[in-house]
Amino acid sequence: MINQNWIGLLAGTLTTMAFVPQVYRIWQRKHADDISASMFIIFITGVALWLYYGLMLQAWPIIIANAITLVLASVILFLKYYYQKTGQHDGE
Amino acid sequence: MINQNWIGLLAGTLTTMAFVPQVYRIWQRKHADDISASMFIIFITGVALWLYYGLMLQAWPIIIANAITLVLASVILFLKYYYQKTGQHDGE
């Protein structure tokens, strides 16, 4: 029987690292108009709450995964606004 | 002292529902080139593992949140490929 902690650790690593290719794609294209700002604002709020939840439980896997996700998701939101101001965009 | 279960429930609701505005934005613009397919492939794999993790623990909040996220993230990935085939795109 596979140990559930390994499943949780792998799941957390994947759902955290998944944001790295999105950061790279926006940086590479200098363009993020298709990205929904409201998605990332809501998502960042949720991840911050997961971080708070992890701190309450002193559950380090939850703390670490959500701290990294918080940084990556915030970078995406920042890049979206940055390229909206400076980069090429559809101007809709 | 705020009950941590409420924090977890709210966090899970936000990080799940966050994907709805992204689905809407892609559907509205018929365009998803800025979205990273690898992000969603990795993310969907992670969410599927979280779902499996929740089933192992019989933890219903984890099961429900990740089942909904799995559907929403899969819709985003589907729409990305669908509009890549049919919609306007930068063709880079």
mmCIF file of C-alpha atoms in Angstrom:
data_model
loop_
_atom_site.group_PDB
_atom_site.id
_atom_site.type_symbol
_atom_site.label_atom_id
_atom_site.label_comp_id
_atom_site.label_asym_id
_atom_site.label_seq_id
_atom_site.Cartn_x
_atom_site.Cartn_y
_atom_site.Cartn_z
ATOM 1 C CA MET A 1 0.000 0.000 0.000
ATOM 2 C CA ILE A 2 1.599 3.263 -1.146
ATOM 3 C CA ASN A 3 2.174 5.589 1.781
ATOM 4 C CA GLN A 4 -0.303 8.457 1.537
ATOM 5 C CA ASN A 5 2.293 10.945 2.729
ATOM 6 C CA TRP A 6 4.297 10.337 -0.430
ATOM 7 C CA ILE A 7 1.144 10.876 -2.509
ATOM 8 C CA GLY A 8 0.455 14.144 -0.671
ATOM 9 C CA LEU A 9 4.045 15.303 -1.040
ATOM 10 C CA LEU A 10 4.092 14.494 -4.778
ATOM 11 C CA ALA A 11 0.670 16.135 -5.283
ATOM 12 C CA GLY A 12 1.802 19.264 -3.442
ATOM 13 C CA THR A 13 5.055 19.430 -5.392
ATOM 14 C CA LEU A 14 3.230 19.142 -8.745
ATOM 15 C CA THR A 15 0.489 21.684 -7.953
ATOM 16 C CA THR A 16 3.186 24.070 -6.721
ATOM 17 C CA MET A 17 5.750 23.617 -9.497
ATOM 18 C CA ALA A 18 3.012 23.762 -12.148
ATOM 19 C CA PHE A 19 3.141 27.576 -11.974
ATOM 20 C CA VAL A 20 6.795 27.748 -13.064
ATOM 21 C CA PRO A 21 6.077 27.077 -16.794
ATOM 22 C CA GLN A 22 3.303 29.714 -16.671
ATOM 23 C CA VAL A 23 5.713 32.324 -15.266
ATOM 24 C CA TYR A 24 8.240 31.374 -17.960
ATOM 25 C CA ARG A 25 5.638 31.585 -20.771
ATOM 26 C CA ILE A 26 4.517 35.096 -19.766
ATOM 27 C CA TRP A 27 8.134 36.262 -19.396
ATOM 28 C CA GLN A 28 9.008 34.739 -22.787
ATOM 29 C CA ARG A 29 5.989 36.199 -24.657
ATOM 30 C CA LYS A 30 5.883 39.507 -22.739
ATOM 31 C CA HIS A 31 2.112 39.033 -22.969
ATOM 32 C CA ALA A 32 -0.539 37.825 -20.504
ATOM 33 C CA ASP A 33 -3.881 39.121 -21.758
ATOM 34 C CA ASP A 34 -5.427 35.655 -21.798
ATOM 35 C CA ILE A 35 -4.612 35.204 -18.127
ATOM 36 C CA SER A 36 -7.507 36.092 -15.830
ATOM 37 C CA ALA A 37 -6.451 38.608 -13.170
ATOM 38 C CA SER A 38 -9.516 37.707 -11.073
ATOM 39 C CA MET A 39 -8.453 34.051 -11.155
ATOM 40 C CA PHE A 40 -5.073 34.920 -9.673
ATOM 41 C CA ILE A 41 -6.456 37.421 -7.146
ATOM 42 C CA ILE A 42 -8.942 34.806 -5.847
ATOM 43 C CA PHE A 43 -6.332 32.046 -6.063
ATOM 44 C CA ILE A 44 -3.706 34.072 -4.165
ATOM 45 C CA THR A 45 -6.262 34.820 -1.418
ATOM 46 C CA GLY A 46 -7.020 31.110 -1.162
ATOM 47 C CA VAL A 47 -3.348 30.120 -1.085
ATOM 48 C CA ALA A 48 -2.671 32.719 1.615
ATOM 49 C CA LEU A 49 -5.462 31.134 3.669
ATOM 50 C CA TRP A 50 -3.952 27.649 3.061
ATOM 51 C CA LEU A 51 -0.647 29.063 4.326
ATOM 52 C CA TYR A 52 -2.391 30.418 7.439
ATOM 53 C CA TYR A 53 -4.123 27.022 7.829
ATOM 54 C CA GLY A 54 -0.751 25.246 7.633
ATOM 55 C CA LEU A 55 0.720 27.616 10.231
ATOM 56 C CA MET A 56 -2.247 26.950 12.551
ATOM 57 C CA LEU A 57 -1.644 23.193 12.243
ATOM 58 C CA GLN A 58 2.147 23.576 12.118
ATOM 59 C CA ALA A 59 1.906 21.314 9.038
ATOM 60 C CA TRP A 60 5.187 21.977 7.235
ATOM 61 C CA PRO A 61 4.281 20.355 3.879
ATOM 62 C CA ILE A 62 1.232 22.676 3.633
ATOM 63 C CA ILE A 63 3.300 25.695 4.759
ATOM 64 C CA ILE A 64 6.138 25.127 2.285
ATOM 65 C CA ALA A 65 3.940 24.230 -0.726
ATOM 66 C CA ASN A 66 1.651 27.222 -0.259
ATOM 67 C CA ALA A 67 4.458 29.683 0.497
ATOM 68 C CA ILE A 68 6.100 28.788 -2.851
ATOM 69 C CA THR A 69 2.747 28.862 -4.687
ATOM 70 C CA LEU A 70 1.992 32.263 -3.157
ATOM 71 C CA VAL A 71 5.252 33.664 -4.553
ATOM 72 C CA LEU A 72 4.795 32.103 -8.030
ATOM 73 C CA ALA A 73 1.133 33.158 -8.349
ATOM 74 C CA SER A 74 2.009 36.695 -7.205
ATOM 75 C CA VAL A 75 4.794 36.881 -9.819
ATOM 76 C CA ILE A 76 2.254 35.876 -12.499
ATOM 77 C CA LEU A 77 -0.185 38.586 -11.362
ATOM 78 C CA PHE A 78 2.625 41.173 -11.264
ATOM 79 C CA LEU A 79 3.859 40.199 -14.753
ATOM 80 C CA LYS A 80 0.313 40.393 -16.107
ATOM 81 C CA TYR A 81 -0.037 44.023 -14.950
ATOM 82 C CA TYR A 82 3.565 44.858 -15.873
ATOM 83 C CA TYR A 83 3.164 43.672 -19.496
ATOM 84 C CA GLN A 84 -0.312 45.193 -19.666
ATOM 85 C CA LYS A 85 1.436 48.548 -19.032
ATOM 86 C CA THR A 86 4.608 47.982 -21.049
ATOM 87 C CA GLY A 87 4.318 44.929 -23.302
ATOM 88 C CA GLN A 88 2.323 44.296 -26.506
ATOM 89 C CA HIS A 89 -1.308 43.440 -25.796
ATOM 90 C CA ASP A 90 -4.538 43.093 -27.692
ATOM 91 C CA GLY A 91 -5.728 46.320 -26.058
ATOM 92 C CA GLU A 92 -9.248 45.012 -25.672
ATOM 93 C CA MET B 1 -9.676 31.501 18.055
ATOM 94 C CA ILE B 2 -11.020 30.987 14.510
ATOM 95 C CA ASN B 3 -11.724 27.341 13.841
ATOM 96 C CA GLN B 4 -9.098 26.033 11.426
ATOM 97 C CA ASN B 5 -11.662 23.888 9.626
ATOM 98 C CA TRP B 6 -13.434 27.056 8.471
ATOM 99 C CA ILE B 7 -10.097 28.453 7.257
ATOM 100 C CA GLY B 8 -9.406 25.234 5.345
ATOM 101 C CA LEU B 9 -12.896 25.172 3.864
ATOM 102 C CA LEU B 10 -12.673 28.823 2.758
ATOM 103 C CA ALA B 11 -9.150 28.310 1.370
ATOM 104 C CA GLY B 12 -10.276 25.246 -0.577
ATOM 105 C CA THR B 13 -13.355 27.033 -1.924
ATOM 106 C CA LEU B 14 -11.270 30.004 -3.132
ATOM 107 C CA THR B 15 -8.475 27.948 -4.743
ATOM 108 C CA THR B 16 -11.158 25.856 -6.460
ATOM 109 C CA MET B 17 -13.504 28.609 -7.607
ATOM 110 C CA ALA B 18 -10.560 30.733 -8.787
ATOM 111 C CA PHE B 19 -10.514 28.741 -12.039
ATOM 112 C CA VAL B 20 -14.053 29.792 -13.011
ATOM 113 C CA PRO B 21 -13.073 33.340 -14.157
ATOM 114 C CA GLN B 22 -10.203 31.822 -16.179
ATOM 115 C CA VAL B 23 -12.594 29.443 -17.973
ATOM 116 C CA TYR B 24 -14.938 32.389 -18.647
ATOM 117 C CA ARG B 25 -12.113 34.628 -19.959
ATOM 118 C CA ILE B 26 -10.897 31.988 -22.456
ATOM 119 C CA TRP B 27 -14.480 31.272 -23.593
ATOM 120 C CA GLN B 28 -15.146 35.008 -23.948
ATOM 121 C CA ARG B 29 -11.905 35.817 -25.887
ATOM 122 C CA LYS B 30 -11.816 32.513 -27.842
ATOM 123 C CA HIS B 31 -8.056 32.758 -27.234
ATOM 124 C CA ALA B 32 -5.669 31.085 -24.782
ATOM 125 C CA ASP B 33 -2.186 31.378 -26.246
ATOM 126 C CA ASP B 34 -0.814 33.021 -23.104
ATOM 127 C CA ILE B 35 -1.947 30.053 -21.019
ATOM 128 C CA SER B 36 0.803 27.485 -20.471
ATOM 129 C CA ALA B 37 -0.340 23.997 -21.482
ATOM 130 C CA SER B 38 2.486 22.451 -19.431
ATOM 131 C CA MET B 39 1.265 24.338 -16.355
ATOM 132 C CA PHE B 40 -2.173 22.781 -16.682
ATOM 133 C CA ILE B 41 -0.884 19.300 -17.548
ATOM 134 C CA ILE B 42 1.357 19.309 -14.443
ATOM 135 C CA PHE B 43 -1.359 20.962 -12.344
ATOM 136 C CA ILE B 44 -4.035 18.442 -13.415
ATOM 137 C CA THR B 45 -1.669 15.557 -12.557
ATOM 138 C CA GLY B 46 -1.107 17.099 -9.119
ATOM 139 C CA VAL B 47 -4.813 17.683 -8.528
ATOM 140 C CA ALA B 48 -5.590 14.096 -9.560
ATOM 141 C CA LEU B 49 -3.059 12.941 -6.970
ATOM 142 C CA TRP B 50 -4.657 15.232 -4.333
ATOM 143 C CA LEU B 51 -8.002 13.595 -5.233
ATOM 144 C CA TYR B 52 -6.451 10.137 -4.780
ATOM 145 C CA TYR B 53 -4.918 11.363 -1.485
ATOM 146 C CA GLY B 54 -8.340 12.551 -0.301
ATOM 147 C CA LEU B 55 -9.908 9.212 -1.250
ATOM 148 C CA MET B 56 -7.189 7.359 0.693
ATOM 149 C CA LEU B 57 -7.929 9.475 3.783
ATOM 150 C CA GLN B 58 -11.684 9.587 3.065
ATOM 151 C CA ALA B 59 -11.293 13.360 3.589
ATOM 152 C CA TRP B 60 -14.388 14.773 1.878
ATOM 153 C CA PRO B 61 -13.270 18.442 1.755
ATOM 154 C CA ILE B 62 -10.110 17.386 -0.136
ATOM 155 C CA ILE B 63 -12.117 15.042 -2.403
ATOM 156 C CA ILE B 64 -14.777 17.617 -3.324
ATOM 157 C CA ALA B 65 -12.385 20.569 -3.809
ATOM 158 C CA ASN B 66 -10.000 18.608 -6.005
ATOM 159 C CA ALA B 67 -12.736 16.896 -8.027
ATOM 160 C CA ILE B 68 -14.141 20.329 -8.981
ATOM 161 C CA THR B 69 -10.647 21.741 -9.642
ATOM 162 C CA LEU B 70 -9.860 18.716 -11.825
ATOM 163 C CA VAL B 71 -12.932 19.416 -13.985
ATOM 164 C CA LEU B 72 -12.266 23.179 -14.250
ATOM 165 C CA ALA B 73 -8.550 22.776 -15.027
ATOM 166 C CA SER B 74 -9.349 20.116 -17.640
ATOM 167 C CA VAL B 75 -11.896 22.445 -19.281
ATOM 168 C CA ILE B 76 -9.194 25.145 -19.482
ATOM 169 C CA LEU B 77 -6.735 22.728 -21.100
ATOM 170 C CA PHE B 78 -9.426 21.527 -23.540
ATOM 171 C CA LEU B 79 -10.407 25.109 -24.473
ATOM 172 C CA LYS B 80 -6.755 26.021 -24.990
ATOM 173 C CA TYR B 81 -6.341 23.241 -27.586
ATOM 174 C CA TYR B 82 -9.813 23.824 -29.046
ATOM 175 C CA TYR B 83 -9.168 27.544 -29.721
ATOM 176 C CA GLN B 84 -5.638 26.784 -30.844
ATOM 177 C CA LYS B 85 -7.275 24.691 -33.614
ATOM 178 C CA THR B 86 -10.277 26.881 -34.342
ATOM 179 C CA GLY B 87 -9.934 30.321 -32.720
ATOM 180 C CA GLN B 88 -7.756 33.341 -33.561
ATOM 181 C CA HIS B 89 -4.253 32.991 -32.158
ATOM 182 C CA ASP B 90 -0.909 34.695 -32.494
ATOM 183 C CA GLY B 91 0.330 31.622 -34.408
ATOM 184 C CA GLU B 92 3.758 31.866 -32.860
#
